[in-house]
XYZ file of C-alpha atoms in Angstrom:
103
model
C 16.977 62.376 81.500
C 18.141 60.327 79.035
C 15.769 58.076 76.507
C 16.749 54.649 74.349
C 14.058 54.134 71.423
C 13.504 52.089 68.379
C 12.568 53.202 65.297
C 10.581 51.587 62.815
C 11.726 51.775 59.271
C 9.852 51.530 55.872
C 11.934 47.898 55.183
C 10.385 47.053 58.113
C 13.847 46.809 59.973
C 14.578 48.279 63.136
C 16.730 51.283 64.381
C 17.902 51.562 68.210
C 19.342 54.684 69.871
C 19.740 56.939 72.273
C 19.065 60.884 73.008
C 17.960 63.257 75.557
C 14.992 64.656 73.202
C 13.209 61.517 71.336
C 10.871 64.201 69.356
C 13.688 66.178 68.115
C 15.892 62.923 67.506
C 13.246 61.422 65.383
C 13.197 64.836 63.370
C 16.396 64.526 62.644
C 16.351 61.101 61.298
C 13.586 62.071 58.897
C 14.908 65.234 57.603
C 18.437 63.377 56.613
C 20.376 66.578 56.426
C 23.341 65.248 57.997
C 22.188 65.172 62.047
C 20.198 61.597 61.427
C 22.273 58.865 62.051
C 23.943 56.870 58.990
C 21.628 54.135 59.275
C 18.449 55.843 58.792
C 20.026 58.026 55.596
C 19.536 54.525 53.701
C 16.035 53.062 55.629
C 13.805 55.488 56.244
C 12.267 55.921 59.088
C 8.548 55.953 59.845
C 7.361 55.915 63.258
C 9.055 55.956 67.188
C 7.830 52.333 67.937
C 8.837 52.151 72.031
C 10.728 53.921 74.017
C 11.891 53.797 77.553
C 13.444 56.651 79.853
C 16.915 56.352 82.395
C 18.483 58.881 84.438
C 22.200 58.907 82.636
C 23.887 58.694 79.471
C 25.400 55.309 80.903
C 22.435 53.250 81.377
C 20.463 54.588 78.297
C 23.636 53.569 76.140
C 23.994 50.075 78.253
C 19.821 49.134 77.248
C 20.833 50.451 73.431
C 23.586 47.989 73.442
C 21.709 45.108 74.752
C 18.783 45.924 72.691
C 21.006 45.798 69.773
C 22.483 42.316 70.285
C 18.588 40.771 70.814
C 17.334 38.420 67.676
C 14.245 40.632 65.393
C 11.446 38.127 67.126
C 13.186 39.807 70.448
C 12.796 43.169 69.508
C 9.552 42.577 67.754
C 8.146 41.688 70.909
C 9.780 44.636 72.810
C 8.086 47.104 70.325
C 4.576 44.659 71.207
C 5.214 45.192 74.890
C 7.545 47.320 76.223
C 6.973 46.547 79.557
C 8.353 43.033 78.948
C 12.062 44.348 78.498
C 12.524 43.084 82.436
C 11.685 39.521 81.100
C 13.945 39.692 77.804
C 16.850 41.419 79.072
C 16.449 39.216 82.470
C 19.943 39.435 83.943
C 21.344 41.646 81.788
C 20.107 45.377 82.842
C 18.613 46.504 86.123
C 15.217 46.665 85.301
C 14.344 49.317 87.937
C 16.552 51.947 86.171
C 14.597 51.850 83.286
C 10.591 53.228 82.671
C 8.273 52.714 79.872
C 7.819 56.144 77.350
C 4.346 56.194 75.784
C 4.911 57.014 72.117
């Protein structure tokens, strides 16, 4: 099982990736000893704001890409309502790969 997330950050920005253990992910962002990703080293990061699960490294790195290229309002709203990604990213993932992580 793999999991896409976003992060919130304390600039109020927003961090996207991908992992197989969100809990231990997020960890590793905080404690910025070199396993976080370069990103979160300069915004730190404060809470796991949505997440959503897939069955393969391929489709949780295909709804990190897409969720990348969406405007902040986009996102915003993702974080608001996760279970709205099938209307955002409408024609652009298979929805029905993809379930809703309570975080």
């Amino acid at each position: 099982m793999y999991y896409t997330y976003m992060i919130r950050c304390a600039d109020n920005s927003i961090y996207t990736g991908i992992t197989t253990d969100i809990e231990r992910r997020f960890k590793e962002h905080i404690e910025q000893n070199g396993d976080g990703a370069k990103y979160t080293k300069s915004h730190k990061p404060i809470e796991v704001s949505a997440a959503w699960s897939s069955q393969n490294r391929s489709l949780a790195s295909t709804l990190e890409y897409r969720i990348k290229r969406l405007s902040k309002v986009q996102k915003e709203r993702l974080i608001s309502e996760p279970c709205c990604l099938g209307e955002i990213l409408k024609d652009k993932i298979e929805i029905r790969e993809y379930s809703v992580i309570s975080v």
